Short mmCIF file of C-alpha atoms (C1' of nucleotides) in Angstrom, two decimals:
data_model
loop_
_atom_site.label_atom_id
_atom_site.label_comp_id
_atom_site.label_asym_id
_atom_site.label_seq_id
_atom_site.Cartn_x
_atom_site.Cartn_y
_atom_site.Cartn_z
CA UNK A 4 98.03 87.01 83.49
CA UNK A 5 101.82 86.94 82.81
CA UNK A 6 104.83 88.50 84.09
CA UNK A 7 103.78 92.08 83.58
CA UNK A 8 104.45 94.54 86.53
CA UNK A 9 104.34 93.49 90.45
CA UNK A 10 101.85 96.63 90.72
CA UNK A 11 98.88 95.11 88.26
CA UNK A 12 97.16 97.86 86.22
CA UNK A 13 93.97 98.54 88.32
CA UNK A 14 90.68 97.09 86.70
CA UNK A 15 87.59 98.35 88.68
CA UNK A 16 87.23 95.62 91.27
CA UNK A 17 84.02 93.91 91.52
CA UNK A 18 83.80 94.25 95.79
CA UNK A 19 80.70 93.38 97.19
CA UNK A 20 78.34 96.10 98.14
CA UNK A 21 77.75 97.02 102.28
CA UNK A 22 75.82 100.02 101.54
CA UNK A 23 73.91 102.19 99.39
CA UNK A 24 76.28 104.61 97.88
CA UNK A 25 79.53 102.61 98.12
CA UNK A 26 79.51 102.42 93.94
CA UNK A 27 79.13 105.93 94.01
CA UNK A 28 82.40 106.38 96.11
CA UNK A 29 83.81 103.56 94.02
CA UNK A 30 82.56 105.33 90.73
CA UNK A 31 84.48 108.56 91.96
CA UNK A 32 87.87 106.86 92.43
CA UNK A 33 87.68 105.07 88.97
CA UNK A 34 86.60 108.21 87.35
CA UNK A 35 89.47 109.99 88.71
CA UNK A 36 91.80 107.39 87.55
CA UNK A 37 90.10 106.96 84.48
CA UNK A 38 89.95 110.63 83.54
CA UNK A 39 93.99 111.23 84.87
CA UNK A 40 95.43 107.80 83.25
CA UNK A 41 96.30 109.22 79.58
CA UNK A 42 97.42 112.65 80.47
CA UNK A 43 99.82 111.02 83.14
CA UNK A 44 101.27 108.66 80.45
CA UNK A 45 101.65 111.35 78.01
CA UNK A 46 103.40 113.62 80.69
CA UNK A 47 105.44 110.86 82.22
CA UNK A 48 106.82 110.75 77.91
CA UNK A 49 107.77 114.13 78.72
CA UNK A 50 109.44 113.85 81.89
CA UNK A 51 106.74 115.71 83.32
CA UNK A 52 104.01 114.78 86.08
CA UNK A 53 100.81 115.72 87.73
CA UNK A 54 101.94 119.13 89.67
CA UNK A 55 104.04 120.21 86.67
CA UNK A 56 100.41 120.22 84.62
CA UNK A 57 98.73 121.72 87.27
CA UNK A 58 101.27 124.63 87.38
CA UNK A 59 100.76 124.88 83.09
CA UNK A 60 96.95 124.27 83.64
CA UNK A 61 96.80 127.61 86.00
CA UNK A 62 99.28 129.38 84.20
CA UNK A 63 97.62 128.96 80.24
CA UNK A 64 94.76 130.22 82.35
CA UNK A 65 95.84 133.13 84.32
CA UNK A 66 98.63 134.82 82.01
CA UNK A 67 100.96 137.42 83.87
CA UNK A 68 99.74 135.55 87.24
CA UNK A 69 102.52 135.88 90.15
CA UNK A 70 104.01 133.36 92.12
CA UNK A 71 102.15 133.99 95.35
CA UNK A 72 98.90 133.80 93.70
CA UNK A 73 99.82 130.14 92.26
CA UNK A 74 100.59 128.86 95.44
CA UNK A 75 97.59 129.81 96.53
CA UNK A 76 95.36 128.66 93.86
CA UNK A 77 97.32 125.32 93.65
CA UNK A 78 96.77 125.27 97.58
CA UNK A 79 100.55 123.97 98.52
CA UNK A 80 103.48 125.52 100.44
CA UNK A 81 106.05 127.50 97.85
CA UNK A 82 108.74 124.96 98.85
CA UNK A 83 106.37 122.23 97.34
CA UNK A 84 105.99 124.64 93.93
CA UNK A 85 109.89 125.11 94.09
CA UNK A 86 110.93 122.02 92.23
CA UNK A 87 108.43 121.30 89.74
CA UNK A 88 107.95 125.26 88.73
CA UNK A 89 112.23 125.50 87.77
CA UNK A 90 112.29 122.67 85.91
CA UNK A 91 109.09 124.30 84.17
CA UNK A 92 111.49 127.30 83.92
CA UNK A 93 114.90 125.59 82.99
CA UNK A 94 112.69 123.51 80.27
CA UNK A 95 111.51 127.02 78.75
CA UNK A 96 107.68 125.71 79.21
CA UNK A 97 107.29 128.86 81.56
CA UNK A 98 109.00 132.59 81.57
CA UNK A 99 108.48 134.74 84.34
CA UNK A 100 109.50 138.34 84.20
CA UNK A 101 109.25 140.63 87.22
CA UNK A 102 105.74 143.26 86.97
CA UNK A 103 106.48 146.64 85.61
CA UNK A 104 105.12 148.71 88.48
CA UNK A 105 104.90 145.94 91.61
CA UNK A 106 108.58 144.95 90.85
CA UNK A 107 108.47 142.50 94.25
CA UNK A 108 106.15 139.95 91.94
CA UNK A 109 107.21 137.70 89.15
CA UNK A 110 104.92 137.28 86.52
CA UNK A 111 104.55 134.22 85.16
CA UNK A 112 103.65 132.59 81.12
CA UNK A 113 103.63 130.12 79.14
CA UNK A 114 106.09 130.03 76.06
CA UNK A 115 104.86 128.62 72.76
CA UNK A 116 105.82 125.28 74.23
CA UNK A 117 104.52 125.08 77.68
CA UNK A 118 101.23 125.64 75.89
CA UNK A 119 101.75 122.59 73.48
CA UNK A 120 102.43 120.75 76.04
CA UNK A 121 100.02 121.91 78.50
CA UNK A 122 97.28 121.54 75.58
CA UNK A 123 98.17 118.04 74.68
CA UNK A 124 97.96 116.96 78.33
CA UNK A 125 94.27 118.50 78.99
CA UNK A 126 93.32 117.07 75.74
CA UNK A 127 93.68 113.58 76.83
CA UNK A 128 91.59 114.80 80.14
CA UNK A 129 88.74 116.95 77.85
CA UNK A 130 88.97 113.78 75.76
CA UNK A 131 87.73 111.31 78.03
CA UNK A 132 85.41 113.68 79.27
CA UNK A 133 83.79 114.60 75.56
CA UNK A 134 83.29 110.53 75.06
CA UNK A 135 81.42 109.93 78.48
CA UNK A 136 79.29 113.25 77.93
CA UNK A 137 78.56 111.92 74.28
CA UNK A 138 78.08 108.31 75.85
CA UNK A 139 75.78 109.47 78.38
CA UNK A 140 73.86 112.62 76.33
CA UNK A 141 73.81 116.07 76.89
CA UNK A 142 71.27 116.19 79.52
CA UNK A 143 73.42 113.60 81.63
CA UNK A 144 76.30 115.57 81.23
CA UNK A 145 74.87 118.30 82.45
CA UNK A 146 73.73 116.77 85.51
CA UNK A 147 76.71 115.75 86.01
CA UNK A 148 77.68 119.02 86.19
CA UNK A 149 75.37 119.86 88.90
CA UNK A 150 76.11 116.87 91.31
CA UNK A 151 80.02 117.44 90.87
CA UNK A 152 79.85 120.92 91.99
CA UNK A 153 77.13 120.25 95.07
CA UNK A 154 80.45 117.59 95.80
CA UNK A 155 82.98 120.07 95.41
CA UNK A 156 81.07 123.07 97.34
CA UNK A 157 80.16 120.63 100.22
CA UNK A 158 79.82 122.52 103.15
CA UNK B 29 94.54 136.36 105.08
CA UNK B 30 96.32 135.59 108.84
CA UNK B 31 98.94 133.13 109.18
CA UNK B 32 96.81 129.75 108.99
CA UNK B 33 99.19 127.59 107.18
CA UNK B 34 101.55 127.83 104.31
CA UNK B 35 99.69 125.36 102.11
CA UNK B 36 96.81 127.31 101.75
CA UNK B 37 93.41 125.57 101.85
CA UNK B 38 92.60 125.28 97.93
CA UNK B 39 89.32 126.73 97.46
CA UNK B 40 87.79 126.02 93.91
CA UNK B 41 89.55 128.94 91.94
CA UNK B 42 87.99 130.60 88.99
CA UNK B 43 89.92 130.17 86.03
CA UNK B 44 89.64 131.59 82.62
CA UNK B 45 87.93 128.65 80.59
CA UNK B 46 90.38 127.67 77.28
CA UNK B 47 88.31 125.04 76.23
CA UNK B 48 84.70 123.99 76.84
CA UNK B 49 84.97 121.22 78.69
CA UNK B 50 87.87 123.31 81.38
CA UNK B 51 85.17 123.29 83.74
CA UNK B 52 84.19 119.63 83.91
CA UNK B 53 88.39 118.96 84.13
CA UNK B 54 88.20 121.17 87.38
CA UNK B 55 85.23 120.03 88.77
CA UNK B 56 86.38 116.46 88.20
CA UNK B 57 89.94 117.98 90.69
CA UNK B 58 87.83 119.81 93.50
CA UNK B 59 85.21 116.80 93.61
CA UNK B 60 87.52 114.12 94.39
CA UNK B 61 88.69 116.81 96.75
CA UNK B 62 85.61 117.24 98.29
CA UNK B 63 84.04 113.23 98.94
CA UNK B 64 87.67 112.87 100.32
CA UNK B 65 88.48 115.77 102.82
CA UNK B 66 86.39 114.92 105.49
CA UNK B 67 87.22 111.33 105.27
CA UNK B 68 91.08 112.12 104.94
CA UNK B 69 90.80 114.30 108.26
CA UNK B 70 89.17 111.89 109.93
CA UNK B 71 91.62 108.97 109.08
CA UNK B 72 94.61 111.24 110.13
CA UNK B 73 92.62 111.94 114.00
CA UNK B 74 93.40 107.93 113.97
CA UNK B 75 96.78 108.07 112.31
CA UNK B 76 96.04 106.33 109.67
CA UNK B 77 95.55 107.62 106.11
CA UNK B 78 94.09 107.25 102.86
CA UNK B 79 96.19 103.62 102.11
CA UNK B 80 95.20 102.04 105.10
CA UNK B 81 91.94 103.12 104.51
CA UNK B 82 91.39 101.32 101.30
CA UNK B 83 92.72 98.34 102.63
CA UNK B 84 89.83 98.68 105.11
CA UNK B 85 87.61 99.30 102.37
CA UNK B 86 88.35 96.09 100.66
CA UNK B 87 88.81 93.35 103.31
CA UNK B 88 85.57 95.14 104.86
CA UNK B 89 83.63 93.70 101.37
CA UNK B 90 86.00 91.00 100.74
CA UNK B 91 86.09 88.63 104.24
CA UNK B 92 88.36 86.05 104.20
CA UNK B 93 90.73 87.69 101.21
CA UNK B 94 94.36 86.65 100.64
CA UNK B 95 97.28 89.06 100.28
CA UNK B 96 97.93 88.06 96.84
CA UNK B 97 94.17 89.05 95.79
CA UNK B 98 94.18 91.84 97.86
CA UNK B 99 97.59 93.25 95.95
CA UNK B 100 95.90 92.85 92.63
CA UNK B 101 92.47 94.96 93.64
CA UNK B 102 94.27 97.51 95.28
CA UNK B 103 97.24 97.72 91.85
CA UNK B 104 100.20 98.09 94.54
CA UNK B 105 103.02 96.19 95.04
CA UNK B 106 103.53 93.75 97.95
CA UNK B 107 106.27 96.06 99.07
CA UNK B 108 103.81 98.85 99.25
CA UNK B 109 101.05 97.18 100.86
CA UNK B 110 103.28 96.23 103.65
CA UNK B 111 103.66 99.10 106.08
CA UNK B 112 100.23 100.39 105.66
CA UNK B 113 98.78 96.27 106.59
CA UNK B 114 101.65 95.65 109.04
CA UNK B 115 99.96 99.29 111.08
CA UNK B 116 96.34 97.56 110.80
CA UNK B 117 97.84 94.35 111.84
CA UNK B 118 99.94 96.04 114.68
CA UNK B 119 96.93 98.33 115.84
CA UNK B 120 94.44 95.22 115.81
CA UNK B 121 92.01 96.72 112.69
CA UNK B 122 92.73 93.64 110.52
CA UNK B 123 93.35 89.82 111.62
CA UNK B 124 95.23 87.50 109.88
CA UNK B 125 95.05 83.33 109.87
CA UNK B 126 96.19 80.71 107.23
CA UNK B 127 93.22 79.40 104.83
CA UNK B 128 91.98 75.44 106.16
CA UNK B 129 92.99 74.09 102.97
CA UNK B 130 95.35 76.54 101.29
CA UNK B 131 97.93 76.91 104.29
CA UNK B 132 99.77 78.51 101.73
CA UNK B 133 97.82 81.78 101.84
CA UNK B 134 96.93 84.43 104.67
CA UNK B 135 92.92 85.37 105.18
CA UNK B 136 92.23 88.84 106.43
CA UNK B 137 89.35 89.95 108.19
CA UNK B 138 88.65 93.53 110.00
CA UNK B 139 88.29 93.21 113.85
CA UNK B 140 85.04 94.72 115.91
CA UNK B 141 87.67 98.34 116.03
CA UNK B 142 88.85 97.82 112.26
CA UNK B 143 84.78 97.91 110.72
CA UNK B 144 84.18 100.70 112.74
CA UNK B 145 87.07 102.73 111.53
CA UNK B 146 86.40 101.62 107.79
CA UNK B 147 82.68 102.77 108.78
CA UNK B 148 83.28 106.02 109.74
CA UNK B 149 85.90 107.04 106.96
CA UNK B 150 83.48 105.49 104.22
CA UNK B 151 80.73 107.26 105.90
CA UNK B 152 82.19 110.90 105.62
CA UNK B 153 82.56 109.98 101.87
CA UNK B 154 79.10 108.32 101.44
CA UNK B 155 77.57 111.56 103.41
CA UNK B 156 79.59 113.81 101.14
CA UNK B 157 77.88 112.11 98.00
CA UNK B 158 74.51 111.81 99.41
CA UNK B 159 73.98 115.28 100.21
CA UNK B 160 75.10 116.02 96.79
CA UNK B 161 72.75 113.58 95.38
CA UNK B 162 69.68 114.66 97.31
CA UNK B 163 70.76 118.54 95.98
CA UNK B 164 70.28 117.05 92.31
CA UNK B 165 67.66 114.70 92.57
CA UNK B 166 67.43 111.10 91.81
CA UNK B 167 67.53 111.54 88.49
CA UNK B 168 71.27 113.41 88.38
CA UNK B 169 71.87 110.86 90.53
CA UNK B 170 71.83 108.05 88.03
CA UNK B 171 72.91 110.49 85.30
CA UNK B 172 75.93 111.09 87.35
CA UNK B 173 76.58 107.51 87.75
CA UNK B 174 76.18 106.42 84.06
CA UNK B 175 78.54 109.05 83.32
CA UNK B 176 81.09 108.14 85.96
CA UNK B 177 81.09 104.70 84.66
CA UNK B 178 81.86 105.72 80.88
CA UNK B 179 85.23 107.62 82.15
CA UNK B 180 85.54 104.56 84.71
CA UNK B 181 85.47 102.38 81.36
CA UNK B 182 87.30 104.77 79.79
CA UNK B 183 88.73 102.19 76.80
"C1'" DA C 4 120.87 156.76 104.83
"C1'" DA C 5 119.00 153.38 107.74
"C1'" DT C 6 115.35 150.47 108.47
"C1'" DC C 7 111.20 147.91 107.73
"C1'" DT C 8 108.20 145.05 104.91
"C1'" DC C 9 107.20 141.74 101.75
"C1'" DA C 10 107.64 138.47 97.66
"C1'" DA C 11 110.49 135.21 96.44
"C1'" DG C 12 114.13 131.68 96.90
"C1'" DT C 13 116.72 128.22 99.36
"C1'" DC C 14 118.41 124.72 102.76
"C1'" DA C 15 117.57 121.07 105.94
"C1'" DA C 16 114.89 117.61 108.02
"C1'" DT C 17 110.90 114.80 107.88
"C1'" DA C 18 106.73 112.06 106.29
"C1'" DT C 19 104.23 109.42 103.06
"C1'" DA C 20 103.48 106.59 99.19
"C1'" DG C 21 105.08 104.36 95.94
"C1'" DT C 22 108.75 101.71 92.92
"C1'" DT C 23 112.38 97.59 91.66
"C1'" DG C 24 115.46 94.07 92.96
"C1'" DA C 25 117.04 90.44 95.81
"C1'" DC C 26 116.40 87.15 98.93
"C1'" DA C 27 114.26 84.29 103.00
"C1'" DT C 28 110.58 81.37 104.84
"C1'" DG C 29 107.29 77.92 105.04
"C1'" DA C 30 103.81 74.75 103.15
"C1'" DG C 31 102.34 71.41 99.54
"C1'" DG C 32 102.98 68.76 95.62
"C1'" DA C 33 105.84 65.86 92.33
"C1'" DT D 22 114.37 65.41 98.12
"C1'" DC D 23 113.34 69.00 95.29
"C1'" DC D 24 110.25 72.34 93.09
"C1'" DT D 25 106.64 75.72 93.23
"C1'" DC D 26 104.25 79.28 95.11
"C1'" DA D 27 102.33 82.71 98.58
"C1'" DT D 28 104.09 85.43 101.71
"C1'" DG D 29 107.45 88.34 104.10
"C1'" DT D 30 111.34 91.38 104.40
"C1'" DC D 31 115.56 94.18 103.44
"C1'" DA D 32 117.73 97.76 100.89
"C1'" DA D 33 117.91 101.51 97.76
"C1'" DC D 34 115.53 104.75 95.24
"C1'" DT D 35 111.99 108.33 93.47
"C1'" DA D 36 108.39 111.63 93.91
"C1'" DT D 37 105.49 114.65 96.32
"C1'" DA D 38 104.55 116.86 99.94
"C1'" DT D 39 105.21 119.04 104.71
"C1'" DT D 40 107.39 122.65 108.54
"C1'" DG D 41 110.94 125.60 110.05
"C1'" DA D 42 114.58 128.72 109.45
"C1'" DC D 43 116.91 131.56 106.88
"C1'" DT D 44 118.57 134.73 102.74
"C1'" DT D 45 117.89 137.95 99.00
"C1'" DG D 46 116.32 141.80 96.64
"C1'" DA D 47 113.13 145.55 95.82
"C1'" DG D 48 110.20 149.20 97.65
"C1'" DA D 49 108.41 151.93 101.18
"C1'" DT D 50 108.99 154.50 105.49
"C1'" DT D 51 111.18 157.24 108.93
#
DNA sequence: AATCTCAAGTCAATATAGTTGACATGAGGA
DNA sequence: TCCTCATGTCAACTATATTGACTTGAGATT
């Protein structure tokens, strides 16, 4: 293994096994990093990063949403959206405009770029997902479905 | 809404769906979120966090392991793993002793106090994804699994 | 008009988790 | 003695987040 990088790239460790369900936690952190590892490269090329495609991710999907609701549905503090959301803004990958009626709110879009990008960067996510579902077959995929949300809704 | 917390407590939000596979992207979010919180809040009761606890993880399954090997499973740098190992060290979770024949190289093993800690945090997680699994049934189970593994493999 | 409320924006300090680069130490091997 | 190699450490930097304290600007209320 030569001189690459003093932080080595990460190949699923083969760790011996002290209970049951410790592949299934081991599974999990792989996937994550499996399923996050292209869009990350392809947003790092931009200059871009995880929370910025969070913010686009929300925003392609709630057009018009204000700035209050996005913290909210990205679940951190507005001085943690702050940096990220004006570069978004001084990059023209997001307008905002201030709501015709409730002119305390800024409403926030996508331009024709933010979407680009914010397409290009889910498409390396929806990709690795479409090649495990296909891998696996339908049936798998959709209990995969079912065990991810019983995860996510835990208690 | 009262005045919890700035950083709001990200509950899975419902999101227009762009593409078909939107939902298994945010599912994929909100269940490493989930195996994790309990864990995380756990961890942070003992001042320690999510770092120290996969050093825990691995020296728990790998007895005896050197720094070196222990850098390349967890894909940090030596610079990184430092404060996190120096705290176990410090706080008596981890041991350290030269190797018989390679005195070059530092063994670590988890103390009585160190397994117990790794226990616990692994068991949150493991109680997280057993719950789920009973929900879905043995056969989602190993559906879920196969599919983990293709993203895991992911090229 | 003066004041209150509320969304948004900003500044400072701090914590955590990581990086690269440079260099020191200590043990074995040539 | 000198070289290699695992480990350890120092410094500087980046990124992502936090809390707390405050300002701004628009609307609503008295």
């Amino acid at each position: 293994m030569a001189k690459t990088s003093q932080a080595a790239g990460l190949h699923r460790a083969s760790l011996d096994k002290l209970h049951d369900l410790d592949a299934a936690l081991e599974l999990m952190y792989y996937g994550w990093r499996g399923m996050t590892l292209e869009a990350d490269a392809y947003l790092a090329k931009q200059g871009l990063s995880r929370p910025h495609h969070r913010i686009l991710y929300v925003v392609a999907r709630r057009p018009d949403i204000a700035i209050g609701s996005l913290l909210e549905v990205l679940g951190i503090s507005k001085q943690a959206l702050n940096r990220p959301l004006n570069l978004l803004l001084e990059r023209k990958f997001v307008t905002s405009r201030r709501s015709p009626e409730q002119h305390r709110s800024k409403l926030l879009r996508l331009t024709a770029a933010g979407q680009r990008i914010e397409q290009r960067a889910s498409d390396h996510e929806r990709n690795v997902m479409r090649q495990a579902f296909d891998r696996a077959g339908a049936s798998s995929a959709a209990a995969w479905m079912a065990v991810m949300e019983a995860i996510a809704d835990h208690n």
